[in-house]
mmCIF file of C-alpha atoms in Angstrom:
data_model
loop_
_atom_site.group_PDB
_atom_site.id
_atom_site.type_symbol
_atom_site.label_atom_id
_atom_site.label_comp_id
_atom_site.label_asym_id
_atom_site.label_seq_id
_atom_site.Cartn_x
_atom_site.Cartn_y
_atom_site.Cartn_z
ATOM 1 C CA UNK A 1 -15.175 -19.640 6.736
ATOM 2 C CA UNK A 2 -12.948 -19.599 10.074
ATOM 3 C CA UNK A 3 -10.903 -22.433 10.902
ATOM 4 C CA UNK A 4 -11.671 -24.990 13.668
ATOM 5 C CA UNK A 5 -9.295 -25.434 16.660
ATOM 6 C CA UNK A 6 -6.818 -28.339 15.696
ATOM 7 C CA UNK A 7 -7.422 -31.302 17.268
ATOM 8 C CA UNK A 8 -5.069 -33.044 19.212
ATOM 9 C CA UNK A 9 -4.591 -36.550 19.611
ATOM 10 C CA UNK A 10 -2.848 -38.004 22.836
ATOM 11 C CA UNK A 11 -0.086 -40.313 22.518
ATOM 12 C CA UNK A 12 0.783 -39.372 19.073
ATOM 13 C CA UNK A 13 4.286 -37.169 19.132
ATOM 14 C CA UNK A 14 3.841 -33.359 18.107
ATOM 15 C CA UNK A 15 5.131 -34.482 14.270
ATOM 16 C CA UNK A 16 2.726 -37.310 13.122
ATOM 17 C CA UNK A 17 -0.144 -35.208 14.635
ATOM 18 C CA UNK A 18 -2.616 -35.139 11.741
ATOM 19 C CA UNK A 19 -4.620 -31.906 12.136
ATOM 20 C CA UNK A 20 -2.883 -30.149 9.165
ATOM 21 C CA UNK A 21 -4.847 -31.154 6.018
ATOM 22 C CA UNK A 22 -4.145 -30.420 2.668
ATOM 23 C CA UNK A 23 -3.224 -26.553 1.133
ATOM 24 C CA UNK A 24 -6.223 -24.329 0.577
ATOM 25 C CA UNK A 25 -7.851 -25.302 -2.720
ATOM 26 C CA UNK A 26 -5.894 -28.411 -2.809
ATOM 27 C CA UNK A 27 -6.812 -32.050 -2.390
ATOM 28 C CA UNK A 28 -6.991 -33.421 0.774
ATOM 29 C CA UNK A 29 -5.075 -36.437 0.835
ATOM 30 C CA UNK A 30 -5.152 -39.678 3.026
ATOM 31 C CA UNK A 31 -3.145 -42.345 3.606
ATOM 32 C CA UNK A 32 -4.162 -45.600 4.987
ATOM 33 C CA UNK A 33 -1.736 -48.908 5.193
ATOM 34 C CA UNK A 34 -4.328 -51.716 6.265
ATOM 35 C CA UNK A 35 -7.823 -52.280 5.986
ATOM 36 C CA UNK A 36 -8.283 -55.208 8.638
ATOM 37 C CA UNK A 37 -10.272 -56.750 11.586
ATOM 38 C CA UNK A 38 -7.421 -57.207 14.097
ATOM 39 C CA UNK A 39 -4.452 -55.718 13.195
ATOM 40 C CA UNK A 40 -3.016 -52.494 15.283
ATOM 41 C CA UNK A 41 -1.576 -50.086 13.419
ATOM 42 C CA UNK A 42 -1.794 -46.123 13.207
ATOM 43 C CA UNK A 43 -2.886 -45.917 9.731
ATOM 44 C CA UNK A 44 -4.969 -49.522 10.068
ATOM 45 C CA UNK A 45 -8.320 -49.459 10.340
ATOM 46 C CA UNK A 46 -11.109 -51.857 10.345
ATOM 47 C CA UNK A 47 -13.638 -52.491 7.975
ATOM 48 C CA UNK A 48 -16.560 -51.083 9.791
ATOM 49 C CA UNK A 49 -13.852 -47.972 10.952
ATOM 50 C CA UNK A 50 -13.310 -47.868 7.230
ATOM 51 C CA UNK A 51 -16.946 -47.493 6.287
ATOM 52 C CA UNK A 52 -17.275 -44.918 9.296
ATOM 53 C CA UNK A 53 -14.270 -43.072 7.876
ATOM 54 C CA UNK A 54 -15.349 -42.531 4.336
ATOM 55 C CA UNK A 55 -18.832 -41.643 5.469
ATOM 56 C CA UNK A 56 -17.456 -38.367 7.563
ATOM 57 C CA UNK A 57 -15.009 -37.542 5.192
ATOM 58 C CA UNK A 58 -17.458 -37.776 1.926
ATOM 59 C CA UNK A 59 -20.078 -35.483 3.955
ATOM 60 C CA UNK A 60 -17.449 -32.487 3.498
ATOM 61 C CA UNK A 61 -15.601 -33.692 0.196
ATOM 62 C CA UNK A 62 -16.090 -35.099 -2.873
ATOM 63 C CA UNK A 63 -14.081 -38.089 -3.970
ATOM 64 C CA UNK A 64 -11.194 -37.005 -6.389
ATOM 65 C CA UNK A 65 -10.557 -39.063 -9.317
ATOM 66 C CA UNK A 66 -6.968 -40.404 -8.926
ATOM 67 C CA UNK A 67 -7.107 -40.546 -13.202
ATOM 68 C CA UNK A 68 -7.041 -36.312 -12.635
ATOM 69 C CA UNK A 69 -3.435 -36.645 -11.037
ATOM 70 C CA UNK A 70 -2.249 -37.456 -14.668
ATOM 71 C CA UNK A 71 -4.417 -34.665 -16.771
ATOM 72 C CA UNK A 72 -2.421 -32.598 -19.614
ATOM 73 C CA UNK A 73 -0.962 -29.587 -18.087
ATOM 74 C CA UNK A 74 -0.421 -31.024 -14.287
ATOM 75 C CA UNK A 75 -3.037 -32.293 -11.840
ATOM 76 C CA UNK A 76 -6.168 -30.488 -11.685
ATOM 77 C CA UNK A 77 -7.266 -28.493 -9.411
ATOM 78 C CA UNK A 78 -10.810 -29.042 -7.753
ATOM 79 C CA UNK A 79 -13.300 -26.018 -7.510
ATOM 80 C CA UNK A 80 -14.861 -27.934 -4.402
ATOM 81 C CA UNK A 81 -13.310 -29.884 -1.252
ATOM 82 C CA UNK A 82 -12.128 -32.980 -2.526
ATOM 83 C CA UNK A 83 -10.695 -36.197 -0.800
ATOM 84 C CA UNK A 84 -8.134 -38.405 -2.858
ATOM 85 C CA UNK A 85 -7.419 -41.632 -0.465
ATOM 86 C CA UNK A 86 -3.950 -44.013 -0.845
ATOM 87 C CA UNK A 87 -2.429 -46.762 0.394
ATOM 88 C CA UNK A 88 1.208 -47.687 0.641
ATOM 89 C CA UNK A 89 3.013 -50.963 1.030
ATOM 90 C CA UNK A 90 0.451 -53.207 -1.115
ATOM 91 C CA UNK A 91 -1.053 -55.016 1.325
ATOM 92 C CA UNK A 92 -3.442 -57.940 0.433
ATOM 93 C CA UNK A 93 -6.092 -57.002 3.050
ATOM 94 C CA UNK A 94 -6.478 -53.370 0.916
ATOM 95 C CA UNK A 95 -8.084 -55.965 -2.011
ATOM 96 C CA UNK A 96 -9.356 -58.698 0.638
ATOM 97 C CA UNK A 97 -11.384 -55.573 2.777
ATOM 98 C CA UNK A 98 -10.874 -52.472 1.449
ATOM 99 C CA UNK A 99 -11.623 -53.156 -2.315
ATOM 100 C CA UNK A 100 -15.655 -53.722 -1.816
ATOM 101 C CA UNK A 101 -15.988 -50.648 0.674
ATOM 102 C CA UNK A 102 -13.965 -48.515 -2.054
ATOM 103 C CA UNK A 103 -16.315 -49.552 -4.901
ATOM 104 C CA UNK A 104 -19.649 -49.083 -2.284
ATOM 105 C CA UNK A 105 -19.032 -45.434 -2.077
ATOM 106 C CA UNK A 106 -17.601 -44.661 -5.579
ATOM 107 C CA UNK A 107 -14.178 -44.020 -4.596
ATOM 108 C CA UNK A 108 -11.260 -44.574 -6.328
ATOM 109 C CA UNK A 109 -7.522 -44.673 -5.122
ATOM 110 C CA UNK A 110 -4.144 -44.960 -5.689
ATOM 111 C CA UNK A 111 -2.363 -47.936 -4.503
ATOM 112 C CA UNK A 112 1.380 -47.479 -3.784
ATOM 113 C CA UNK A 113 3.061 -50.607 -3.981
ATOM 114 C CA UNK A 114 6.449 -51.672 -3.111
ATOM 115 C CA UNK A 115 7.291 -53.678 -6.165
ATOM 116 C CA UNK A 116 10.122 -55.923 -4.900
ATOM 117 C CA UNK A 117 7.666 -57.036 -2.450
ATOM 118 C CA UNK A 118 4.639 -58.361 -5.088
ATOM 119 C CA UNK A 119 3.272 -61.930 -4.374
ATOM 120 C CA UNK A 120 5.075 -62.255 -0.969
ATOM 121 C CA UNK A 121 2.735 -64.219 1.181
ATOM 122 C CA UNK A 122 2.613 -64.733 5.019
ATOM 123 C CA UNK A 123 0.030 -65.285 7.939
ATOM 124 C CA UNK A 124 1.480 -61.974 9.088
ATOM 125 C CA UNK A 125 -0.881 -59.315 7.738
ATOM 126 C CA UNK A 126 2.414 -56.850 7.746
ATOM 127 C CA UNK A 127 4.412 -59.151 5.443
ATOM 128 C CA UNK A 128 1.225 -60.388 3.210
ATOM 129 C CA UNK A 129 1.156 -58.474 -0.037
ATOM 130 C CA UNK A 130 -0.720 -58.252 -3.167
ATOM 131 C CA UNK A 131 0.115 -60.021 -6.440
ATOM 132 C CA UNK A 132 0.220 -58.601 -9.733
ATOM 133 C CA UNK A 133 -3.253 -59.836 -10.470
ATOM 134 C CA UNK A 134 -4.519 -58.357 -7.747
ATOM 135 C CA UNK A 135 -2.999 -55.447 -8.837
ATOM 136 C CA UNK A 136 -4.339 -55.898 -12.114
ATOM 137 C CA UNK A 137 -8.319 -56.175 -10.678
ATOM 138 C CA UNK A 138 -7.590 -52.983 -8.347
ATOM 139 C CA UNK A 139 -6.342 -51.092 -11.704
ATOM 140 C CA UNK A 140 -9.789 -53.000 -13.823
ATOM 141 C CA UNK A 141 -11.833 -50.886 -11.193
ATOM 142 C CA UNK A 142 -10.108 -47.709 -12.133
ATOM 143 C CA UNK A 143 -7.797 -47.572 -9.531
ATOM 144 C CA UNK A 144 -4.174 -46.785 -9.908
ATOM 145 C CA UNK A 145 -1.260 -48.255 -8.867
ATOM 146 C CA UNK A 146 1.949 -46.135 -8.126
ATOM 147 C CA UNK A 147 5.285 -46.865 -7.295
ATOM 148 C CA UNK A 148 6.668 -47.124 -4.075
ATOM 149 C CA UNK A 149 10.312 -48.082 -4.036
ATOM 150 C CA UNK A 150 11.036 -51.803 -4.192
ATOM 151 C CA UNK A 151 11.607 -53.081 -0.956
ATOM 152 C CA UNK A 152 10.376 -50.362 1.526
ATOM 153 C CA UNK A 153 13.835 -48.475 2.513
ATOM 154 C CA UNK A 154 14.462 -45.265 4.437
ATOM 155 C CA UNK A 155 15.365 -43.378 1.407
ATOM 156 C CA UNK A 156 16.574 -40.290 3.555
ATOM 157 C CA UNK A 157 18.917 -42.462 5.489
ATOM 158 C CA UNK A 158 20.038 -44.667 2.340
ATOM 159 C CA UNK A 159 23.153 -44.531 0.080
ATOM 160 C CA UNK A 160 21.762 -42.193 -2.901
ATOM 161 C CA UNK A 161 23.102 -44.879 -4.961
ATOM 162 C CA UNK A 162 21.033 -47.789 -3.031
ATOM 163 C CA UNK A 163 17.919 -44.991 -2.989
ATOM 164 C CA UNK A 164 18.358 -44.345 -6.921
ATOM 165 C CA UNK A 165 18.014 -48.243 -7.516
ATOM 166 C CA UNK A 166 14.885 -48.244 -5.210
ATOM 167 C CA UNK A 167 13.298 -45.181 -6.712
ATOM 168 C CA UNK A 168 13.921 -45.850 -10.342
ATOM 169 C CA UNK A 169 13.434 -49.674 -10.456
ATOM 170 C CA UNK A 170 10.191 -49.154 -8.868
ATOM 171 C CA UNK A 171 8.998 -46.376 -11.195
ATOM 172 C CA UNK A 172 9.985 -49.159 -14.198
ATOM 173 C CA UNK A 173 7.916 -51.706 -12.384
ATOM 174 C CA UNK A 174 5.304 -50.008 -12.827
ATOM 175 C CA UNK A 175 5.741 -48.486 -16.046
ATOM 176 C CA UNK A 176 6.236 -51.843 -17.645
ATOM 177 C CA UNK A 177 3.421 -53.326 -16.285
ATOM 178 C CA UNK A 178 0.614 -50.117 -16.294
ATOM 179 C CA UNK A 179 2.076 -47.743 -18.721
ATOM 180 C CA UNK A 180 3.798 -44.183 -18.378
ATOM 181 C CA UNK A 181 0.874 -42.685 -16.545
ATOM 182 C CA UNK A 182 0.951 -44.495 -13.402
ATOM 183 C CA UNK A 183 4.695 -44.369 -13.500
ATOM 184 C CA UNK A 184 4.323 -40.810 -12.919
ATOM 185 C CA UNK A 185 3.407 -41.376 -9.260
ATOM 186 C CA UNK A 186 5.725 -42.008 -6.683
ATOM 187 C CA UNK A 187 5.226 -42.312 -2.351
ATOM 188 C CA UNK A 188 7.984 -42.194 0.071
ATOM 189 C CA UNK A 189 8.224 -45.104 2.517
ATOM 190 C CA UNK A 190 8.099 -43.747 5.994
ATOM 191 C CA UNK A 191 6.928 -39.821 4.355
ATOM 192 C CA UNK A 192 11.118 -39.673 4.219
ATOM 193 C CA UNK A 193 12.553 -37.528 1.734
ATOM 194 C CA UNK A 194 15.825 -37.257 0.973
ATOM 195 C CA UNK A 195 17.832 -34.227 0.076
ATOM 196 C CA UNK A 196 17.736 -34.934 -3.661
ATOM 197 C CA UNK A 197 14.979 -37.367 -4.455
ATOM 198 C CA UNK A 198 16.235 -37.900 -8.276
ATOM 199 C CA UNK A 199 12.746 -38.618 -9.261
ATOM 200 C CA UNK A 200 11.901 -37.265 -12.871
ATOM 201 C CA UNK A 201 10.190 -33.744 -13.374
ATOM 202 C CA UNK A 202 7.159 -35.666 -14.289
ATOM 203 C CA UNK A 203 6.783 -37.391 -11.010
ATOM 204 C CA UNK A 204 4.065 -36.320 -8.650
ATOM 205 C CA UNK A 205 5.187 -37.600 -4.922
ATOM 206 C CA UNK A 206 3.438 -37.863 -1.775
ATOM 207 C CA UNK A 207 4.929 -37.795 1.717
ATOM 208 C CA UNK A 208 3.226 -38.134 4.816
ATOM 209 C CA UNK A 209 2.299 -35.547 7.596
ATOM 210 C CA UNK A 210 5.914 -35.129 7.863
ATOM 211 C CA UNK A 211 5.636 -32.514 4.813
ATOM 212 C CA UNK A 212 4.033 -28.986 4.846
ATOM 213 C CA UNK A 213 1.021 -28.190 3.349
ATOM 214 C CA UNK A 214 1.897 -26.362 0.118
ATOM 215 C CA UNK A 215 0.269 -25.816 -2.407
ATOM 216 C CA UNK A 216 1.306 -29.011 -5.370
ATOM 217 C CA UNK A 217 2.422 -26.344 -8.328
ATOM 218 C CA UNK A 218 5.343 -24.903 -5.369
ATOM 219 C CA UNK A 219 5.990 -28.591 -4.069
ATOM 220 C CA UNK A 220 5.069 -30.860 -6.283
ATOM 221 C CA UNK A 221 7.461 -33.895 -5.220
ATOM 222 C CA UNK A 222 6.772 -33.368 -1.089
ATOM 223 C CA UNK A 223 2.917 -33.653 -1.526
ATOM 224 C CA UNK A 224 1.261 -33.585 2.392
ATOM 225 C CA UNK A 225 -0.939 -36.296 3.128
ATOM 226 C CA UNK A 226 -2.833 -37.247 6.734
ATOM 227 C CA UNK A 227 -4.419 -39.586 8.021
ATOM 228 C CA UNK A 228 -7.792 -40.778 10.371
ATOM 229 C CA UNK A 229 -5.795 -42.384 13.341
ATOM 230 C CA UNK A 230 -6.644 -45.442 14.144
ATOM 231 C CA UNK A 231 -8.857 -45.856 17.236
ATOM 232 C CA UNK A 232 -10.201 -42.668 17.862
ATOM 233 C CA UNK A 233 -12.796 -42.634 15.257
ATOM 234 C CA UNK A 234 -14.865 -40.446 18.358
ATOM 235 C CA UNK A 235 -12.716 -38.082 17.240
ATOM 236 C CA UNK A 236 -12.822 -38.260 13.259
ATOM 237 C CA UNK A 237 -15.999 -35.720 13.184
ATOM 238 C CA UNK A 238 -13.737 -32.857 14.961
ATOM 239 C CA UNK A 239 -11.035 -33.863 13.069
ATOM 240 C CA UNK A 240 -12.732 -33.748 9.212
ATOM 241 C CA UNK A 241 -14.195 -30.395 10.080
ATOM 242 C CA UNK A 242 -11.380 -28.870 10.807
ATOM 243 C CA UNK A 243 -9.758 -30.158 7.623
ATOM 244 C CA UNK A 244 -12.845 -28.829 5.936
ATOM 245 C CA UNK A 245 -12.536 -25.167 7.290
ATOM 246 C CA UNK A 246 -9.206 -25.391 6.204
ATOM 247 C CA UNK A 247 -9.409 -26.090 2.447
ATOM 248 C CA UNK A 248 -11.377 -22.657 2.178
#
């Protein structure tokens, strides 16, 4: 299958362009922060846009079950194009707006939460976080709760001892509540990967568009994710087609 021309999104810096998907044969991994009717952020979509995005992506990609990330012997490699949906930070709108839509489409996701911010409430969506009870309900639905540090620092800029406390602390928090399986999943805040991530060997760690699209067996702690750019739904069709041809 010939790879289609890479779509370019004006106003987005080159290092944040979403056109590169996954390594051929590995799950396409999408990341979101918010599903909110009013908020504007580069990975925040409205509920209607989230429906549109899932409808379009699922035409070309099967949902990837997050449980397959934890398969014995390593994450299961799909035999058909598959997409894994992820959310970062643990915002309350993930359950208020996204949960029902995910259920409607039969999609199970990974929610990477900042465990030190769980339960923090605010009228500002960017400071309004899930409670553990809300995380529990997501887990009961079949979603996985993963670690995203405790307070969302730039790990690639933080002193090594601080980064280790943030990373190890969040993994321990997830393990204590959800068991050793979900505690094998981690996402780097801002996509910034330190020179020494100091993660246990069994942890799968996800970056952003700042990570190359390498096979997971070669780079299990710098897995590339990409996104549907907010406000550009009219261009998502071409973007998804490009990801699909690249997958093959």
